[in-house]
């Protein structure tokens, strides 16, 4: 699924590997560690746990999702007792390897199936995408907001829908025009997709591609965008409105500590499922760590007023801050997907007052009413 550079079957020994009794941890990356997106964020966490927990790290980069087993074989051969597969598409390989190596612990990022030695984990952005959508809806002048999307899996669709619901809440006339790249790391494709959307009149951008390319292209036209996974403000300092940030070390530290102290073993992970949101401090809103909303857009966001059922009439700027505060709690008092929600086919997909379960969120296939463009596997 993932576009990957040709890669020899090599495993890089990252740490000094001086102590034979250190816990060896294998990391399978979907892209290069320097992509400044998804893989970069995981690699930052990998460095953190190496420093704080003293584990020994083995990494492989740009591993094709359908061909991960040989890389897992290499990691196990080199002594890895814990292996993190950092992409949804590694699922079949993880399940095959988990049976082959029952004494090895596997962590499957964005995974949906568990096993005695398989745990799932996710630091999810859907709440932040909604907040970013509020901003985009207020900033668009053409009423066309663009979304350069990676691969049409439930995770990406969930994020697009959350973003689209935010856009609609701030601007009911605006659409979210989606273009799929069919890959997570594709800077050339992201450039072409952004340029095409601009030609169609789109004037604000969100994305899931693993580089700052979309923001860089939008910036050249003076158009707002939202950073993704890493502090990308430096790539578009005058136009990046906000973004999504992650700290994967929150999960990795907790999980590996529990492996080290014997709480987690290769026999008891059947019910271990990390689903971390704003209230867990694993994800954050911002163009970088110090810029929640780019001051360039503050006056515009304060000038756009919206009426809400629970907060009355207020500016989009204030609405973003209030919704963020509501969702920053361990038990959020607002959820973007609280029903009623009707999809673009006219079907009620979330009934009034209901908040979708994690299982429903991680299997989402429907498209929000204001989403425009192809939508693979859309329910009829």
PDB file of N, CA and C in Angstrom, residues 21-70:
ATOM      1  N   UNK A  21      21.817  -7.648  28.199  1.00  0.00           N
ATOM      2  CA  UNK A  21      20.549  -7.865  28.869  1.00  0.00           C
ATOM      3  C   UNK A  21      19.557  -6.741  28.650  1.00  0.00           C
ATOM      4  N   UNK A  22      19.887  -5.759  27.848  1.00  0.00           N
ATOM      5  CA  UNK A  22      18.932  -4.708  27.538  1.00  0.00           C
ATOM      6  C   UNK A  22      17.770  -5.276  26.738  1.00  0.00           C
ATOM      7  N   UNK A  23      16.585  -4.715  26.970  1.00  0.00           N
ATOM      8  CA  UNK A  23      15.440  -5.099  26.164  1.00  0.00           C
ATOM      9  C   UNK A  23      15.650  -4.597  24.745  1.00  0.00           C
ATOM     10  N   UNK A  24      15.613  -5.522  23.796  1.00  0.00           N
ATOM     11  CA  UNK A  24      15.767  -5.141  22.390  1.00  0.00           C
ATOM     12  C   UNK A  24      14.402  -4.902  21.764  1.00  0.00           C
ATOM     13  N   UNK A  25      14.270  -3.740  21.159  1.00  0.00           N
ATOM     14  CA  UNK A  25      13.000  -3.330  20.578  1.00  0.00           C
ATOM     15  C   UNK A  25      13.180  -3.084  19.083  1.00  0.00           C
ATOM     16  N   UNK A  26      12.355  -3.732  18.287  1.00  0.00           N
ATOM     17  CA  UNK A  26      12.404  -3.539  16.838  1.00  0.00           C
ATOM     18  C   UNK A  26      11.327  -2.569  16.387  1.00  0.00           C
ATOM     19  N   UNK A  27      11.678  -1.725  15.418  1.00  0.00           N
ATOM     20  CA  UNK A  27      10.750  -0.711  14.908  1.00  0.00           C
ATOM     21  C   UNK A  27      10.657  -0.857  13.396  1.00  0.00           C
ATOM     22  N   UNK A  28       9.458  -1.046  12.902  1.00  0.00           N
ATOM     23  CA  UNK A  28       9.228  -1.151  11.462  1.00  0.00           C
ATOM     24  C   UNK A  28       8.527   0.116  11.006  1.00  0.00           C
ATOM     25  N   UNK A  29       9.211   0.890  10.183  1.00  0.00           N
ATOM     26  CA  UNK A  29       8.691   2.182   9.743  1.00  0.00           C
ATOM     27  C   UNK A  29       8.137   2.101   8.315  1.00  0.00           C
ATOM     28  N   UNK A  30       7.042   2.810   8.107  1.00  0.00           N
ATOM     29  CA  UNK A  30       6.406   2.839   6.794  1.00  0.00           C
ATOM     30  C   UNK A  30       7.110   3.782   5.823  1.00  0.00           C
ATOM     31  N   UNK A  31       7.798   4.761   6.351  1.00  0.00           N
ATOM     32  CA  UNK A  31       8.536   5.716   5.521  1.00  0.00           C
ATOM     33  C   UNK A  31       9.914   5.954   6.086  1.00  0.00           C
ATOM     34  N   UNK A  32      10.630   6.918   5.546  1.00  0.00           N
ATOM     35  CA  UNK A  32      11.939   7.261   6.099  1.00  0.00           C
ATOM     36  C   UNK A  32      11.795   8.021   7.409  1.00  0.00           C
ATOM     37  N   UNK A  33      12.729   7.804   8.311  1.00  0.00           N
ATOM     38  CA  UNK A  33      12.643   8.459   9.619  1.00  0.00           C
ATOM     39  C   UNK A  33      12.705   9.976   9.501  1.00  0.00           C
ATOM     40  N   UNK A  34      13.213  10.450   8.395  1.00  0.00           N
ATOM     41  CA  UNK A  34      13.342  11.887   8.212  1.00  0.00           C
ATOM     42  C   UNK A  34      12.211  12.513   7.418  1.00  0.00           C
ATOM     43  N   UNK A  35      11.048  11.847   7.334  1.00  0.00           N
ATOM     44  CA  UNK A  35       9.958  12.400   6.505  1.00  0.00           C
ATOM     45  C   UNK A  35       9.330  13.650   7.110  1.00  0.00           C
ATOM     46  N   UNK A  36       9.563  13.882   8.365  1.00  0.00           N
ATOM     47  CA  UNK A  36       9.018  15.001   9.130  1.00  0.00           C
ATOM     48  C   UNK A  36       7.500  14.890   9.293  1.00  0.00           C
ATOM     49  N   UNK A  37       7.000  13.669   9.181  1.00  0.00           N
ATOM     50  CA  UNK A  37       5.585  13.416   9.400  1.00  0.00           C
ATOM     51  C   UNK A  37       5.415  12.252  10.347  1.00  0.00           C
ATOM     52  N   UNK A  38       4.624  11.281   9.932  1.00  0.00           N
ATOM     53  CA  UNK A  38       4.274  10.112  10.749  1.00  0.00           C
ATOM     54  C   UNK A  38       5.504   9.363  11.272  1.00  0.00           C
ATOM     55  N   UNK A  39       6.388   8.963  10.357  1.00  0.00           N
ATOM     56  CA  UNK A  39       7.535   8.164  10.790  1.00  0.00           C
ATOM     57  C   UNK A  39       8.493   8.987  11.642  1.00  0.00           C
ATOM     58  N   UNK A  40       8.678  10.228  11.281  1.00  0.00           N
ATOM     59  CA  UNK A  40       9.533  11.120  12.086  1.00  0.00           C
ATOM     60  C   UNK A  40       9.032  11.180  13.528  1.00  0.00           C
ATOM     61  N   UNK A  41       7.712  11.294  13.678  1.00  0.00           N
ATOM     62  CA  UNK A  41       7.133  11.388  15.018  1.00  0.00           C
ATOM     63  C   UNK A  41       7.386  10.113  15.819  1.00  0.00           C
ATOM     64  N   UNK A  42       7.233   8.954  15.177  1.00  0.00           N
ATOM     65  CA  UNK A  42       7.529   7.696  15.873  1.00  0.00           C
ATOM     66  C   UNK A  42       9.013   7.602  16.228  1.00  0.00           C
ATOM     67  N   UNK A  43       9.850   8.066  15.325  1.00  0.00           N
ATOM     68  CA  UNK A  43      11.288   7.957  15.570  1.00  0.00           C
ATOM     69  C   UNK A  43      11.732   8.881  16.709  1.00  0.00           C
ATOM     70  N   UNK A  44      11.087  10.026  16.833  1.00  0.00           N
ATOM     71  CA  UNK A  44      11.395  10.897  17.972  1.00  0.00           C
ATOM     72  C   UNK A  44      11.074  10.181  19.276  1.00  0.00           C
ATOM     73  N   UNK A  45       9.943   9.480  19.294  1.00  0.00           N
ATOM     74  CA  UNK A  45       9.566   8.720  20.489  1.00  0.00           C
ATOM     75  C   UNK A  45      10.530   7.564  20.726  1.00  0.00           C
ATOM     76  N   UNK A  46      10.962   6.949  19.638  1.00  0.00           N
ATOM     77  CA  UNK A  46      11.938   5.851  19.760  1.00  0.00           C
ATOM     78  C   UNK A  46      13.223   6.339  20.439  1.00  0.00           C
ATOM     79  N   UNK A  47      13.669   7.513  20.049  1.00  0.00           N
ATOM     80  CA  UNK A  47      14.877   8.087  20.672  1.00  0.00           C
ATOM     81  C   UNK A  47      14.629   8.401  22.147  1.00  0.00           C
ATOM     82  N   UNK A  48      13.422   8.843  22.456  1.00  0.00           N
ATOM     83  CA  UNK A  48      13.097   9.194  23.830  1.00  0.00           C
ATOM     84  C   UNK A  48      13.143   7.971  24.745  1.00  0.00           C
ATOM     85  N   UNK A  49      12.545   6.849  24.301  1.00  0.00           N
ATOM     86  CA  UNK A  49      12.527   5.665  25.173  1.00  0.00           C
ATOM     87  C   UNK A  49      13.910   5.028  25.262  1.00  0.00           C
ATOM     88  N   UNK A  50      14.699   5.203  24.234  1.00  0.00           N
ATOM     89  CA  UNK A  50      16.079   4.712  24.324  1.00  0.00           C
ATOM     90  C   UNK A  50      16.825   5.454  25.421  1.00  0.00           C
ATOM     91  N   UNK A  51      16.548   6.757  25.518  1.00  0.00           N
ATOM     92  CA  UNK A  51      17.235   7.587  26.522  1.00  0.00           C
ATOM     93  C   UNK A  51      16.678   7.342  27.913  1.00  0.00           C
ATOM     94  N   UNK A  52      15.359   7.275  28.025  1.00  0.00           N
ATOM     95  CA  UNK A  52      14.749   7.211  29.355  1.00  0.00           C
ATOM     96  C   UNK A  52      14.638   5.798  29.915  1.00  0.00           C
ATOM     97  N   UNK A  53      14.478   4.807  29.058  1.00  0.00           N
ATOM     98  CA  UNK A  53      14.272   3.432  29.539  1.00  0.00           C
ATOM     99  C   UNK A  53      15.477   2.538  29.311  1.00  0.00           C
ATOM    100  N   UNK A  54      16.441   3.016  28.544  1.00  0.00           N
ATOM    101  CA  UNK A  54      17.650   2.227  28.324  1.00  0.00           C
ATOM    102  C   UNK A  54      17.453   1.018  27.438  1.00  0.00           C
ATOM    103  N   UNK A  55      16.434   1.048  26.598  1.00  0.00           N
ATOM    104  CA  UNK A  55      16.238  -0.078  25.686  1.00  0.00           C
ATOM    105  C   UNK A  55      17.204   0.018  24.516  1.00  0.00           C
ATOM    106  N   UNK A  56      17.379  -1.103  23.834  1.00  0.00           N
ATOM    107  CA  UNK A  56      18.241  -1.141  22.661  1.00  0.00           C
ATOM    108  C   UNK A  56      17.345  -1.198  21.424  1.00  0.00           C
ATOM    109  N   UNK A  57      17.533  -0.292  20.492  1.00  0.00           N
ATOM    110  CA  UNK A  57      16.628  -0.168  19.351  1.00  0.00           C
ATOM    111  C   UNK A  57      17.216  -0.704  18.059  1.00  0.00           C
ATOM    112  N   UNK A  58      16.367  -1.386  17.311  1.00  0.00           N
ATOM    113  CA  UNK A  58      16.694  -1.837  15.962  1.00  0.00           C
ATOM    114  C   UNK A  58      15.615  -1.272  15.041  1.00  0.00           C
ATOM    115  N   UNK A  59      15.984  -0.603  13.974  1.00  0.00           N
ATOM    116  CA  UNK A  59      14.955  -0.019  13.112  1.00  0.00           C
ATOM    117  C   UNK A  59      15.139  -0.439  11.659  1.00  0.00           C
ATOM    118  N   UNK A  60      14.010  -0.530  10.969  1.00  0.00           N
ATOM    119  CA  UNK A  60      14.018  -0.688   9.508  1.00  0.00           C
ATOM    120  C   UNK A  60      13.058   0.359   8.945  1.00  0.00           C
ATOM    121  N   UNK A  61      13.468   1.021   7.891  1.00  0.00           N
ATOM    122  CA  UNK A  61      12.688   2.112   7.324  1.00  0.00           C
ATOM    123  C   UNK A  61      12.101   1.733   5.959  1.00  0.00           C
ATOM    124  N   UNK A  62      11.034   2.454   5.598  1.00  0.00           N
ATOM    125  CA  UNK A  62      10.413   2.318   4.280  1.00  0.00           C
ATOM    126  C   UNK A  62      10.097   0.861   3.933  1.00  0.00           C
ATOM    127  N   UNK A  63       9.477   0.179   4.864  1.00  0.00           N
ATOM    128  CA  UNK A  63       9.130  -1.235   4.666  1.00  0.00           C
ATOM    129  C   UNK A  63       7.758  -1.327   3.992  1.00  0.00           C
ATOM    130  N   UNK A  64       7.673  -1.950   2.830  1.00  0.00           N
ATOM    131  CA  UNK A  64       6.368  -2.126   2.173  1.00  0.00           C
ATOM    132  C   UNK A  64       5.410  -2.882   3.077  1.00  0.00           C
ATOM    133  N   UNK A  65       4.174  -2.415   3.143  1.00  0.00           N
ATOM    134  CA  UNK A  65       3.240  -2.978   4.117  1.00  0.00           C
ATOM    135  C   UNK A  65       2.955  -4.463   3.889  1.00  0.00           C
ATOM    136  N   UNK A  66       2.954  -4.884   2.642  1.00  0.00           N
ATOM    137  CA  UNK A  66       2.620  -6.281   2.362  1.00  0.00           C
ATOM    138  C   UNK A  66       3.833  -7.207   2.460  1.00  0.00           C
ATOM    139  N   UNK A  67       4.993  -6.646   2.750  1.00  0.00           N
ATOM    140  CA  UNK A  67       6.216  -7.452   2.732  1.00  0.00           C
ATOM    141  C   UNK A  67       7.006  -7.330   4.028  1.00  0.00           C
ATOM    142  N   UNK A  68       6.308  -7.205   5.151  1.00  0.00           N
ATOM    143  CA  UNK A  68       7.008  -6.925   6.404  1.00  0.00           C
ATOM    144  C   UNK A  68       7.595  -8.163   7.076  1.00  0.00           C
ATOM    145  N   UNK A  69       7.084  -9.365   6.767  1.00  0.00           N
ATOM    146  CA  UNK A  69       7.517 -10.553   7.498  1.00  0.00           C
ATOM    147  C   UNK A  69       9.034 -10.794   7.420  1.00  0.00           C
ATOM    148  N   UNK A  70       9.660 -10.687   6.232  1.00  0.00           N
ATOM    149  CA  UNK A  70      11.116 -10.897   6.200  1.00  0.00           C
ATOM    150  C   UNK A  70      11.880  -9.920   7.097  1.00  0.00           C
TER     151      UNK A  70
END
